């Protein structure tokens, strides 16, 4: 829809934001004489309610920014230096086809590692022509586990990823539990609804090591130690089962495995769980009693609780609560987890079988690049992702990217920290320049993303570039050459019929159960017997410790502080990190700052055996003592020594789902002499090995 407004050729175009955020906003973009002059929220998607975040409002700064990649280019200086010399697209595709073919011939297809995550979370920009190409090449397969793997595994095993309660239904809740989520930053459209519910009398409980904005407004805040959610949830289960609050008839009719859960919960008295979680037992009892006695009660389960060694069991125990307590079957009850599976999309448009090649866990990229031999990774193809700053064990990752015998391709919109290591960079379009299909994963929505301006420079959409590469390598198969539009049509053709038709007609699709399903009224578990599995055998087998079995902190006395790195306000993961921002600071509680003699605003070293970050410090009681905070997604230029929180994150994996353990980072913090810093920061930035 476009509304001509004046002789200046100004029009407002409706599109959608596909960035990796639960809200899935509809946006109205003002285009004046072919340039984006404003980006605002629209009301096309009812969840957006006419407003959007500050990050996407200023997306035009990225679109036309100085860091934008405009032409394909090859590296001319040392790896990591980022010096490039432009080449044409034909030459770039030829070079890439040659390198891929060469690696395949000499080392086998598995020497090629495609590396992507949710850069644009849309259906068109990932797992279309890219997946087809890499499958036909017999490349290594990537386990996309950097986020949502433990929560996803738990939601799948317990509920078959049943669609979950959407934002507007928070208005109906009498108790809201925000568990390991910080929507004030990570999904802002939920916040006013929670505030409205609270104003109308709802109780609010926040489980978070930090005093988040919602924690300030909460009836109860449980500032637990990171990684202890499992025992907190098990103490609630024990209370429900043993004090007569479990919903016996719901358990009998709709679940199996309750005995297994009950048995594993039985040892977690309030006292024991509170001790492990570092909180007062009274607080835990109050929470348990509140949850047992209030209905409708709704849990917003976030991703903060999954990023540690207990993450999978923790997510399973939290998601099991509404089943045991009988909180389903009423509007404003149940839980909210990712709704990305609400649409039952199978991606059979990829049109090539997945080969039985080796699978590489993306959380172990550093090891894959430095330790694998059979075959070694010879071509790394990065797109929709910025692993130099977003995956664990940054030093090892950078060491891998420095390998002279590795050919790295980075296909991105801007000159990222990963692109600085590329042998070949390819310029990608943004969501303002290409088509996509965007899915919200908080509210349920599926929206068409359409180009509102011409591509900057020679930037091209993913679907087109992977299609061209397939053609150059004679891998098109029966489909023939495919560009962006062919891919869009193919995806719409193979979506469930009503959805594709609605999208083609320019409408807004709705699943059969509507956009605001009530759990156990409109939607049921998508498990085989439509029951909740409270003790899934598969999870019990997968977890070395056993399902719902707590793995204590390693508690290394050398590194007494727990570093967590949640979503920040300025970026989405690392996307938009190229833009100017206030200098980030490590947040530390005064009781931890004083014995270390740290001065507000001064430079500190945050370190452990894996690495070190030099940055400013902010001393504030907004985090529990013993825990420190540095946001995720920082770029190397945002810290004094060119390393970010991922340099301190171990590449250990979660109990279930093989996810990342970012919040198992254990560190020490020390002040640094201002005079010494210049020198060490400069040397380290130039030479990350030192
Ligand atoms: N502005 C902005 N929005 C984003 C993103 C972004 O980077 N910036 N990222 C997007 C993406 S990719 C995702 S996955 C989501 C994530 O969104 P959220 O689910 O909100 O996840 P996080 O920000 O990782 O962490 C949420 C909260 O968990 C707390 N936390 C940390 N460790 C623990 C723990 O062990 N237990 C408990 N109970 N809490 C803990 C943190 O203090 C934080 O307040 O947000 C999306 N939205
Ligand atoms: N320390 C720490 N680090 C973390 C986390 C944490 O908790 N702590 N959490 C993490 C989480 S939740 C996530 S989801 C990961 C995300 O980590 P990544 O998957 O690396 O995501 P981004 O940093 O957003 O980088 C996405 C890149 O894709 C590019 N891109 C966007 N759209 C397109 C497109 O259409 N085509 C192409 N070719 N490129 C495109 C963007 O410009 C951007 O550079 O980070 C993780 N990193
Ligand atoms: Mo994420």
mmCIF file of C-alpha atoms and ligand atoms in Angstrom, residues 19-23 53 55 117-118 121 146-148 178-188 206-213 222 224-230 300-308 314 337 441 563-575 622-623 627 629 632-633 663-664, ligand 1:
data_model
loop_
_atom_site.group_PDB
_atom_site.id
_atom_site.type_symbol
_atom_site.label_atom_id
_atom_site.label_comp_id
_atom_site.label_asym_id
_atom_site.label_seq_id
_atom_site.Cartn_x
_atom_site.Cartn_y
_atom_site.Cartn_z
ATOM 1 C CA UNK A 19 15.254 -9.121 12.740
ATOM 2 C CA UNK A 20 15.776 -11.758 15.420
ATOM 3 C CA UNK A 21 13.348 -10.447 18.040
ATOM 4 C CA UNK A 22 10.141 -12.059 19.332
ATOM 5 C CA UNK A 23 7.867 -9.129 18.481
ATOM 6 C CA UNK A 53 12.125 0.060 19.045
ATOM 7 C CA UNK A 55 17.098 0.441 16.979
ATOM 8 C CA UNK A 117 22.225 -18.166 12.182
ATOM 9 C CA UNK A 118 19.220 -15.862 12.416
ATOM 10 C CA UNK A 121 15.089 -14.347 10.842
ATOM 11 C CA UNK A 146 23.910 -20.666 19.645
ATOM 12 C CA UNK A 147 20.433 -19.756 20.906
ATOM 13 C CA UNK A 148 17.180 -21.506 21.817
ATOM 14 C CA UNK A 178 8.806 -13.283 34.001
ATOM 15 C CA UNK A 179 11.454 -15.968 34.161
ATOM 16 C CA UNK A 180 14.881 -15.299 32.637
ATOM 17 C CA UNK A 181 13.543 -12.703 30.220
ATOM 18 C CA UNK A 182 14.010 -8.968 30.022
ATOM 19 C CA UNK A 183 11.313 -7.752 27.642
ATOM 20 C CA UNK A 184 12.082 -4.109 28.454
ATOM 21 C CA UNK A 185 15.049 -4.667 26.139
ATOM 22 C CA UNK A 186 14.397 -7.861 24.228
ATOM 23 C CA UNK A 187 10.723 -7.624 23.205
ATOM 24 C CA UNK A 188 9.321 -4.251 24.242
ATOM 25 C CA UNK A 206 10.551 -11.792 38.227
ATOM 26 C CA UNK A 207 13.265 -14.465 38.380
ATOM 27 C CA UNK A 208 16.517 -12.817 37.309
ATOM 28 C CA UNK A 209 19.978 -12.194 38.790
ATOM 29 C CA UNK A 210 19.581 -8.560 37.738
ATOM 30 C CA UNK A 211 17.196 -5.883 38.901
ATOM 31 C CA UNK A 212 15.585 -5.483 35.487
ATOM 32 C CA UNK A 213 13.055 -2.684 34.910
ATOM 33 C CA UNK A 222 14.028 -13.592 43.045
ATOM 34 C CA UNK A 224 18.925 -16.010 41.917
ATOM 35 C CA UNK A 225 22.465 -17.059 41.042
ATOM 36 C CA UNK A 226 22.782 -17.668 37.298
ATOM 37 C CA UNK A 227 22.282 -21.314 36.414
ATOM 38 C CA UNK A 228 20.109 -22.234 39.409
ATOM 39 C CA UNK A 229 16.635 -21.982 37.826
ATOM 40 C CA UNK A 230 16.364 -25.749 37.811
ATOM 41 C CA UNK A 300 6.931 -15.818 30.266
ATOM 42 C CA UNK A 301 9.872 -18.190 29.888
ATOM 43 C CA UNK A 302 12.824 -16.338 28.364
ATOM 44 C CA UNK A 303 16.196 -17.414 27.064
ATOM 45 C CA UNK A 304 18.287 -16.137 29.983
ATOM 46 C CA UNK A 305 17.831 -19.377 31.915
ATOM 47 C CA UNK A 306 19.059 -21.669 29.138
ATOM 48 C CA UNK A 307 22.587 -20.348 28.644
ATOM 49 C CA UNK A 308 24.321 -22.520 31.252
ATOM 50 C CA UNK A 314 15.814 -25.772 33.797
ATOM 51 C CA UNK A 337 7.937 -19.664 24.919
ATOM 52 C CA UNK A 441 8.014 -15.663 17.708
ATOM 53 C CA UNK A 563 29.590 -13.039 34.105
ATOM 54 C CA UNK A 564 26.271 -12.901 32.287
ATOM 55 C CA UNK A 565 25.814 -11.208 28.910
ATOM 56 C CA UNK A 566 22.139 -10.556 28.153
ATOM 57 C CA UNK A 567 20.575 -8.658 25.242
ATOM 58 C CA UNK A 568 21.492 -4.961 25.126
ATOM 59 C CA UNK A 569 19.494 -1.939 23.984
ATOM 60 C CA UNK A 570 21.699 -0.832 21.118
ATOM 61 C CA UNK A 571 21.990 -3.956 19.019
ATOM 62 C CA UNK A 572 20.089 -7.100 18.110
ATOM 63 C CA UNK A 573 22.736 -9.667 18.906
ATOM 64 C CA UNK A 574 25.588 -7.857 17.136
ATOM 65 C CA UNK A 575 23.443 -6.372 14.369
ATOM 66 C CA UNK A 622 21.353 -3.554 39.824
ATOM 67 C CA UNK A 623 22.801 -7.047 39.816
ATOM 68 C CA UNK A 627 27.405 -11.605 39.333
ATOM 69 C CA UNK A 629 27.134 -8.023 33.465
ATOM 70 C CA UNK A 632 26.101 -9.520 24.332
ATOM 71 C CA UNK A 633 26.669 -8.435 20.767
ATOM 72 C CA UNK A 663 26.408 -17.459 31.350
ATOM 73 C CA UNK A 664 28.756 -20.099 32.749
HETATM 74 N N1 LIG B 1 17.273 -5.089 22.069
HETATM 75 C C1 LIG B 1 17.498 -6.369 21.799
HETATM 76 N N2 LIG B 1 16.467 -7.232 21.667
HETATM 77 C C2 LIG B 1 16.711 -8.543 21.432
HETATM 78 C C3 LIG B 1 18.017 -9.021 21.269
HETATM 79 C C4 LIG B 1 19.089 -8.087 21.418
HETATM 80 O O1 LIG B 1 20.280 -8.446 21.328
HETATM 81 N N3 LIG B 1 18.783 -6.788 21.676
HETATM 82 N N4 LIG B 1 18.245 -10.343 21.008
HETATM 83 C C5 LIG B 1 17.146 -11.140 20.545
HETATM 84 C C6 LIG B 1 17.470 -12.556 20.737
HETATM 85 S S1 LIG B 1 18.529 -13.270 19.616
HETATM 86 C C7 LIG B 1 17.020 -13.260 21.785
HETATM 87 S S2 LIG B 1 17.434 -14.897 21.942
HETATM 88 C C8 LIG B 1 16.133 -12.670 22.778
HETATM 89 C C9 LIG B 1 16.616 -12.924 24.205
HETATM 90 O O2 LIG B 1 15.810 -12.249 25.106
HETATM 91 P P1 LIG B 1 15.689 -12.676 26.629
HETATM 92 O O3 LIG B 1 14.862 -13.892 26.783
HETATM 93 O O4 LIG B 1 15.240 -11.481 27.378
HETATM 94 O O5 LIG B 1 17.168 -13.187 26.985
HETATM 95 P P2 LIG B 1 18.497 -12.513 27.539
HETATM 96 O O6 LIG B 1 18.553 -11.079 27.206
HETATM 97 O O7 LIG B 1 19.608 -13.392 27.130
HETATM 98 O O8 LIG B 1 18.359 -12.676 29.124
HETATM 99 C C10 LIG B 1 17.170 -12.323 29.787
HETATM 100 C C11 LIG B 1 17.390 -12.131 31.259
HETATM 101 O O9 LIG B 1 17.895 -13.323 31.850
HETATM 102 C C12 LIG B 1 18.750 -12.975 32.899
HETATM 103 N N5 LIG B 1 19.584 -14.143 33.214
HETATM 104 C C13 LIG B 1 20.858 -14.422 32.885
HETATM 105 N N6 LIG B 1 21.218 -15.617 33.385
HETATM 106 C C14 LIG B 1 20.127 -16.104 34.030
HETATM 107 C C15 LIG B 1 19.851 -17.318 34.727
HETATM 108 O O10 LIG B 1 20.677 -18.213 34.854
HETATM 109 N N7 LIG B 1 18.584 -17.463 35.228
HETATM 110 C C16 LIG B 1 17.627 -16.492 35.116
HETATM 111 N N8 LIG B 1 16.423 -16.716 35.630
HETATM 112 N N9 LIG B 1 17.867 -15.351 34.456
HETATM 113 C C17 LIG B 1 19.100 -15.176 33.903
HETATM 114 C C18 LIG B 1 19.469 -11.755 32.422
HETATM 115 O O11 LIG B 1 19.897 -10.971 33.529
HETATM 116 C C19 LIG B 1 18.408 -11.044 31.588
HETATM 117 O O12 LIG B 1 17.775 -10.005 32.310
HETATM 118 O O13 LIG B 1 16.027 -11.264 22.611
HETATM 119 C C20 LIG B 1 15.865 -10.820 21.273
HETATM 120 N N10 LIG B 1 15.648 -9.399 21.329
#
